[in-house]
Amino acid sequence: MDNSQSKQPSETAEITVGNKTILCPVITGTENEKALDISQLRSKTGFVTYDDGFSNTASCLSSITYIDGENGVLRYRGIPIEELAEKRTFVEVAHLLIFGHLPSADERGVFSKLLTSNCMIHDNMVKLFDNLPSSSHPMATLSAMVVTLSAYYPELSNLEINPGEINQIIAELLAKLRTLAAYSYKKSIGEPIIYPKRKYRYVENFLHMMFSTPVDEYPLDKEVVDAIEKILILHADHEQNCSTSTVRLVGSSKANLFASISAGICALWGPLHGGANQAVIEMLESIVRDGGQAKRVIERAKDKKDSFRLMGFGHRIYKNFDPRAKIIKEICDKLLLKLGINDPCLDVAKQIEEIALKDDYFIERKLYPNVDFYSGIILRAIGIPTNMFTVIFAMGRLPGWIAHWKEQRDTPTTKIGRPRQIYVGAPIKHIE
Ligand code: ACO
């Protein structure tokens, strides 16, 4: 393969397969990332590419999020994650991701108002919660309720008919998903649901709906609100991860936003993705129960005969450090100190991190704590139950999913996603 180093649009790479050679245009990203456009490969050579897990495949061009995994860089619309976490609210970051810029004071006012006025759920839909078993995992409830929004808001589901409704459907979903998340929790513990209050801001309202009861109003603590705000910001987008790729794939068939996001929620649920934060706490709790044997867990994670993995460690993209994990760890230390909580899980987590970072197995494979390693300890300290951790992740990731769905929809050349496969099953056989 001959790859010219020129940055001109005419830059090409040659691929020779057998006696056929094709010229692939080289696509160069903003930060000089290089990609080969192989869209002509099959029609010109008869070959397809094989890339298990899509580790080397860019599925789209996107202007939303930039990650440099080697150097621990994460930026939303060009702005470093560290600055956003320090200086902006989750609602402002949602606006940035979805509409491409941070809101002005006026825009922020309009956007916030739109969120507040759309946060209620249709009464009949609230009744649906009563028919789900109280043991339902809140992620199951959340994904079911989100796709059900298509049934209650059909006029918003078909943007081909109502293209002007895009801002309305976005606001409905951002506002309602938070309400649905809190209701899922209340139903899972058999408590009456608590309605949102107009006086509260986005995160405050979520905590209120989670923890207030018909007789007691939850006392909001600034540090707690701030910690959740930052967790949501840090999770808000992460380019083409499993759930976002799912949202884009479903959306590429022109499925409506609610259906696409519901599919993303299901993809997020798995323990190798968003479900890792729940798995981390379950792992830490079991270590504490067994007398705090951090070393034994590390040995199990290294043992190739054992399927056990150190949850909250490793990342497909980050091979140096996860910039989100660094911020989360600071929030965790600060919050636990402020709340006066001494959590044995935190001690075990720190021990594991210390041992793993010096261990050749983890060093060679570039395995570092990811965003989920410390986030669960923060959520636990706030009183959020383990099975709600991934729901909080979904709330955080929602603006990213919406931004990607919208970007794809606004790109007229988008094709339906339809990968190829290599068939390795039985050759033709006939019924006897
Ligand atoms: N514990 C032990 N070994 C690990 C771990 C781990 N957590 N993660 C990766 N490895 C090892 C693999 O066994 C493999 O070893 P080998 O080369 O000897 O076969 C090597 O490191 C590479 O691992 P892959 O699975 O090929 O890496 P991949 O990029 O496919 O997976 C993933 C990334 C899924 C995140 C993986 O590191 C993992 O399972 N981590 C634990 C789950 C987790 O924390 N997920 C949350 C990710 S962050 C998020 O979604 C927000």
XYZ file of C-alpha atoms and ligand atoms in Angstrom:
483
model
C 0.000 0.000 0.000
C 1.452 3.357 -1.028
C 0.184 6.184 1.088
C 1.256 9.672 -0.006
C 1.872 12.041 2.918
C 0.377 15.016 1.079
C -2.554 16.780 2.793
C -4.141 17.757 -0.522
C -7.646 16.463 -1.183
C -6.091 14.416 -4.005
C -4.140 12.334 -1.459
C -4.761 8.665 -2.151
C -3.631 5.227 -1.012
C -3.264 2.287 -3.337
C -4.754 -1.079 -2.421
C -3.789 -4.055 -4.551
C -5.788 -7.271 -4.262
C -4.662 -9.992 -6.685
C -4.287 -8.285 -10.047
C -6.622 -5.395 -9.208
C -5.451 -2.082 -7.789
C -7.713 0.682 -6.570
C -6.944 4.213 -5.422
C -8.600 5.021 -2.106
C -9.038 8.708 -1.242
C -7.422 9.593 2.097
C -9.710 11.499 4.454
C -7.934 13.787 6.938
C -9.683 14.898 10.120
C -9.292 18.240 11.932
C -6.551 16.844 14.156
C -4.798 15.122 11.259
C -6.396 11.733 11.803
C -6.161 9.694 8.609
C -8.698 7.328 7.133
C -8.917 5.380 3.896
C -12.178 5.709 2.026
C -12.724 2.099 0.942
C -16.302 2.573 -0.288
C -15.297 1.382 -3.806
C -13.412 -1.702 -2.567
C -16.109 -4.311 -3.066
C -17.454 -3.027 -6.368
C -13.932 -2.776 -7.853
C -12.214 -5.852 -6.328
C -14.978 -8.091 -4.969
C -13.392 -7.958 -1.481
C -14.856 -6.564 1.733
C -12.907 -5.656 4.892
C -13.103 -7.686 8.111
C -12.814 -5.681 11.353
C -14.173 -7.538 14.384
C -15.495 -5.026 16.928
C -14.982 -2.159 14.436
C -11.656 -1.213 16.079
C -10.334 0.207 12.799
C -13.530 1.365 11.170
C -14.793 4.956 11.093
C -18.534 4.688 10.482
C -19.142 8.383 9.815
C -17.721 11.893 9.647
C -18.705 13.761 12.813
C -18.156 17.274 14.218
C -19.356 16.569 17.747
C -16.621 15.005 19.888
C -12.873 14.575 19.550
C -10.944 11.914 21.469
C -7.201 11.297 21.443
C -6.963 8.041 23.376
C -3.157 7.972 23.456
C -2.961 11.350 25.178
C -6.139 11.262 27.278
C -7.876 14.085 25.375
C -11.651 14.526 25.234
C -13.340 17.609 23.731
C -16.976 18.395 23.008
C -17.301 20.660 19.936
C -13.633 21.580 20.426
C -13.876 22.480 24.144
C -11.788 20.390 26.600
C -13.865 18.286 28.982
C -11.940 19.685 31.973
C -13.138 23.258 31.191
C -16.730 22.180 30.654
C -16.817 20.185 33.895
C -15.434 23.129 35.832
C -17.355 26.013 34.309
C -20.621 24.832 32.770
C -23.868 23.148 33.704
C -25.174 19.925 32.176
C -27.979 21.791 30.394
C -25.449 24.162 28.787
C -23.321 21.181 27.718
C -26.418 19.489 26.264
C -27.067 22.646 24.216
C -23.433 22.668 23.090
C -23.518 19.061 21.923
C -26.909 19.200 20.236
C -26.832 22.669 18.658
C -23.070 23.085 18.213
C -22.436 26.056 20.528
C -22.746 27.015 24.177
C -25.994 28.911 24.705
C -26.046 32.688 25.139
C -27.882 33.909 28.254
C -31.063 34.311 26.169
C -30.726 30.904 24.532
C -30.095 29.286 27.885
C -33.288 30.912 29.258
C -35.373 29.695 26.311
C -33.875 26.192 26.437
C -34.364 25.845 30.209
C -37.972 27.045 29.905
C -38.617 24.488 27.165
C -37.218 21.730 29.386
C -39.277 22.799 32.396
C -42.504 23.031 30.412
C -42.066 19.530 28.943
C -41.051 17.541 31.995
C -44.469 16.065 32.837
C -45.515 12.623 31.648
C -48.944 11.869 30.177
C -51.209 10.514 32.956
C -52.054 7.345 31.032
C -48.398 6.691 30.566
C -47.764 7.028 34.293
C -50.322 4.238 34.771
C -48.143 1.932 32.642
C -45.612 1.897 35.456
C -48.193 0.132 37.654
C -48.263 -2.831 35.288
C -44.549 -3.510 35.429
C -43.216 -5.846 38.123
C -41.665 -3.877 40.975
C -38.551 -6.004 40.532
C -37.974 -4.586 37.001
C -34.479 -3.303 36.455
C -34.863 0.487 35.992
C -32.957 0.235 32.669
C -35.647 -2.125 31.327
C -38.342 0.269 32.485
C -36.525 3.283 31.063
C -35.982 1.857 27.588
C -39.587 0.603 27.430
C -40.953 3.987 28.527
C -38.786 5.936 26.094
C -39.989 3.961 23.065
C -43.533 4.266 24.427
C -43.207 8.055 24.049
C -43.589 7.387 20.284
C -47.087 6.132 21.008
C -48.036 9.148 23.126
C -46.443 11.774 20.868
C -46.992 10.364 17.348
C -47.012 13.858 15.875
C -43.408 14.272 17.029
C -42.351 10.829 15.910
C -42.534 11.561 12.216
C -40.162 14.394 11.469
C -40.470 13.706 7.747
C -43.969 15.152 8.111
C -43.113 17.776 10.732
C -39.477 18.809 10.180
C -39.996 22.027 12.180
C -40.687 20.029 15.340
C -37.101 18.965 15.921
C -36.429 21.345 18.829
C -39.707 20.341 20.426
C -38.962 16.606 20.286
C -35.446 17.193 21.654
C -36.765 19.197 24.600
C -39.519 16.649 25.253
C -37.019 13.834 25.401
C -34.394 15.621 27.520
C -37.027 16.735 30.006
C -39.070 13.549 30.072
C -36.213 11.055 30.288
C -35.157 12.587 33.599
C -38.722 12.278 34.914
C -39.011 8.696 33.612
C -35.674 7.810 35.234
C -36.842 9.022 38.647
C -40.269 7.358 38.246
C -38.559 4.053 37.328
C -36.736 4.216 40.643
C -39.815 5.122 42.695
C -41.728 2.243 41.129
C -38.868 -0.176 41.790
C -39.039 0.616 45.525
C -42.832 0.698 45.620
C -43.081 4.391 46.568
C -45.506 6.898 45.014
C -44.004 8.988 42.237
C -43.022 12.565 42.979
C -43.792 15.248 40.385
C -41.089 17.666 39.233
C -41.178 21.243 40.526
C -40.808 24.288 38.306
C -38.614 26.103 40.833
C -35.828 23.521 40.544
C -33.086 23.333 37.938
C -32.393 20.156 35.930
C -30.252 18.183 38.391
C -32.057 19.526 41.475
C -35.359 18.338 40.054
C -33.968 14.872 39.416
C -32.765 14.552 43.030
C -36.096 15.894 44.256
C -38.059 13.313 42.228
C -35.724 10.544 43.403
C -35.587 11.301 47.108
C -38.528 13.484 48.183
C -41.602 11.687 49.516
C -45.204 12.914 49.760
C -44.406 14.035 53.338
C -40.733 15.009 53.232
C -38.963 17.274 50.789
C -35.384 16.154 50.029
C -32.930 18.742 51.359
C -30.749 19.680 48.379
C -27.029 19.892 49.104
C -24.948 22.064 46.744
C -22.019 19.610 46.722
C -24.301 16.706 45.838
C -25.996 18.665 43.038
C -22.576 19.701 41.763
C -21.253 16.117 41.799
C -24.225 14.823 39.765
C -23.949 17.801 37.397
C -20.309 16.907 36.716
C -20.982 13.175 36.354
C -23.636 13.965 33.727
C -21.280 16.330 31.871
C -18.457 13.773 31.858
C -20.774 11.134 30.395
C -22.515 13.425 27.885
C -20.782 12.145 24.758
C -18.009 9.810 23.740
C -18.226 9.641 19.939
C -18.872 6.233 18.345
C -19.152 4.012 21.456
C -21.447 0.970 21.485
C -24.657 2.773 22.487
C -24.106 5.840 20.278
C -23.314 3.621 17.296
C -26.541 1.764 18.087
C -28.507 5.029 18.098
C -26.962 5.981 14.750
C -27.553 2.545 13.241
C -31.207 2.487 14.281
C -31.613 6.138 13.238
C -30.063 5.409 9.840
C -33.239 3.523 8.891
C -35.056 6.814 9.660
C -36.543 5.324 12.827
C -37.834 8.096 15.096
C -35.773 9.650 17.885
C -37.586 7.858 20.726
C -37.072 4.434 19.091
C -33.404 5.158 18.354
C -32.675 6.338 21.914
C -34.531 3.403 23.438
C -32.210 1.072 21.490
C -29.206 3.087 22.738
C -30.382 2.617 26.340
C -30.465 -1.168 25.814
C -26.951 -1.140 24.340
C -25.692 0.927 27.279
C -27.072 -1.565 29.797
C -24.415 -4.243 29.186
C -21.636 -4.636 31.780
C -18.901 -4.079 29.187
C -20.372 -0.614 28.524
C -22.550 1.554 30.820
C -23.448 -1.371 33.057
C -19.820 -1.383 34.228
C -20.506 1.197 36.976
C -22.970 -1.195 38.632
C -20.564 -4.100 38.085
C -17.708 -2.116 39.700
C -19.632 -1.553 42.920
C -20.812 -5.166 43.023
C -17.173 -6.229 42.596
C -15.912 -3.831 45.303
C -18.674 -4.877 47.711
C -17.833 -8.541 47.245
C -14.134 -7.819 47.911
C -15.046 -5.943 51.099
C -17.314 -8.847 52.164
C -14.443 -11.294 51.588
C -12.133 -9.301 53.860
C -10.671 -6.773 51.391
C -8.455 -9.127 49.321
C -7.638 -6.670 46.505
C -4.584 -8.712 45.469
C -6.641 -11.866 44.912
C -8.981 -10.023 42.568
C -6.053 -8.709 40.532
C -4.707 -12.269 40.207
C -8.120 -13.492 39.021
C -8.303 -10.676 36.429
C -4.895 -11.744 35.070
C -5.727 -15.446 34.941
C -6.564 -16.342 31.339
C -8.474 -19.444 32.455
C -10.809 -17.255 34.505
C -13.393 -15.162 32.612
C -13.365 -12.549 35.416
C -12.330 -9.004 34.398
C -11.419 -6.110 36.607
C -14.521 -3.987 36.151
C -13.891 -0.264 35.641
C -10.509 -0.989 34.088
C -9.546 -0.787 30.432
C -10.977 1.084 27.513
C -11.118 0.508 23.777
C -9.875 4.034 23.042
C -7.937 5.314 26.082
C -4.508 3.737 26.280
C -2.854 6.178 28.689
C -5.512 7.527 31.021
C -9.203 8.311 30.851
C -9.479 12.100 31.417
C -12.960 11.617 32.867
C -11.646 9.172 35.476
C -9.159 11.785 36.697
C -11.931 14.355 37.312
C -14.287 11.749 38.814
C -11.649 10.648 41.308
C -11.232 14.253 42.514
C -15.007 14.704 42.857
C -15.184 11.423 44.768
C -12.520 12.414 47.319
C -14.071 15.876 47.789
C -17.646 14.655 48.173
C -16.903 11.850 50.609
C -14.914 14.265 52.757
C -17.748 16.826 52.709
C -20.393 14.208 53.533
C -18.151 12.661 56.183
C -18.466 9.220 54.596
C -15.855 6.566 55.142
C -16.571 3.968 52.470
C -14.548 0.727 52.600
C -15.248 0.322 48.863
C -13.254 3.496 48.225
C -10.292 2.110 50.175
C -10.441 -1.142 48.192
C -10.764 0.789 44.902
C -7.645 2.792 45.727
C -5.735 -0.366 46.659
C -6.733 -2.041 43.393
C -5.705 1.002 41.388
C -2.350 1.203 43.143
C -1.547 -2.500 42.622
C -2.812 -2.623 39.018
C -0.912 0.464 37.883
C 2.364 -1.195 38.957
C 1.537 -4.632 37.557
C 3.115 -5.692 34.230
C -0.131 -7.328 33.017
C -2.002 -4.007 33.224
C 0.968 -1.891 32.095
C 1.602 -3.990 28.971
C -2.060 -3.937 27.967
C -2.421 -0.232 28.826
C -5.308 -0.879 31.213
C -6.203 2.112 33.407
C -9.231 3.001 35.528
C -12.051 4.212 33.281
C -14.872 6.656 34.066
C -16.884 3.936 35.806
C -14.275 3.008 38.373
C -15.002 5.838 40.829
C -18.408 7.121 39.656
C -20.266 4.330 41.480
C -18.695 5.290 44.806
C -19.956 8.868 44.373
C -23.468 7.703 43.479
C -23.495 5.315 46.443
C -22.445 8.117 48.798
C -25.373 10.199 47.542
C -27.746 7.313 48.295
C -28.447 6.289 44.716
C -29.003 2.525 44.616
C -26.712 0.372 42.485
C -29.340 -0.580 39.908
C -29.855 3.144 39.116
C -26.201 3.808 38.236
C -26.585 2.958 34.563
C -29.774 5.027 34.427
C -27.754 8.067 35.557
C -25.261 7.243 32.808
C -28.149 7.153 30.298
C -29.355 10.575 31.487
C -25.837 11.910 31.004
C -25.349 10.297 27.586
C -28.714 11.468 26.235
C -27.491 14.805 24.747
C -24.706 12.939 22.933
C -27.130 10.377 21.514
C -29.476 13.169 20.391
C -26.601 15.155 18.857
C -25.483 12.127 16.825
C -29.014 11.254 15.738
C -29.537 14.892 14.656
C -26.160 15.165 12.921
C -26.923 12.023 10.928
C -30.406 13.252 10.072
C -29.031 16.637 8.960
C -26.509 14.950 6.637
C -28.307 14.363 3.346
C -25.769 11.775 2.158
C -26.364 9.444 5.157
C -26.954 5.866 4.046
C -28.735 3.160 5.982
C -26.179 1.256 8.104
C -25.743 -2.229 6.722
C -22.417 -3.985 7.384
C -21.294 -7.047 5.445
C -20.331 -10.402 6.964
C -18.183 -13.376 6.065
C -20.403 -16.456 6.026
C -18.642 -19.406 7.711
C -21.647 -21.705 8.194
C -22.557 -24.950 6.446
C -22.215 -25.138 2.658
C -25.409 -25.787 0.680
C -27.317 -28.871 1.805
C -30.733 -30.117 0.728
C -33.662 -31.531 2.698
C -33.734 -35.338 2.334
N -9.439 -6.911 33.320
C -8.519 -7.833 32.918
N -8.026 -7.913 31.675
C -8.480 -7.030 30.764
C -9.433 -6.040 31.109
C -9.914 -6.004 32.442
N -10.808 -5.095 32.820
N -9.718 -5.300 30.010
C -8.981 -5.803 29.028
N -8.217 -6.837 29.474
C -7.227 -7.618 28.721
C -7.900 -8.634 27.788
O -8.082 -9.873 28.436
C -6.915 -8.695 26.663
O -5.813 -9.479 27.087
P -5.007 -10.395 26.021
O -4.417 -9.414 25.041
O -4.025 -11.135 26.846
O -6.043 -11.285 25.389
C -6.413 -7.258 26.539
O -6.545 -6.698 27.865
C -7.187 -6.394 25.551
O -8.567 -6.497 25.894
P -9.758 -6.386 24.840
O -10.949 -7.075 25.412
O -9.258 -6.840 23.488
O -9.974 -4.836 24.786
P -11.255 -4.124 24.197
O -10.808 -2.805 23.695
O -11.987 -5.006 23.253
O -12.225 -3.970 25.479
C -13.254 -3.116 27.425
C -12.392 -2.796 26.180
C -14.557 -3.813 26.978
C -13.631 -1.805 28.090
C -12.446 -4.026 28.382
O -11.275 -3.358 28.803
C -13.280 -4.475 29.587
O -13.970 -5.501 29.496
N -13.217 -3.720 30.743
C -14.019 -4.045 31.896
C -15.445 -3.523 31.698
C -15.527 -2.015 31.826
O -14.997 -1.402 32.740
N -16.275 -1.416 30.865
C -16.514 0.042 30.859
C -15.822 0.691 29.685
S -15.988 2.422 29.755
C -17.557 2.725 29.241
O -18.198 2.008 28.528
C -18.096 3.988 29.711
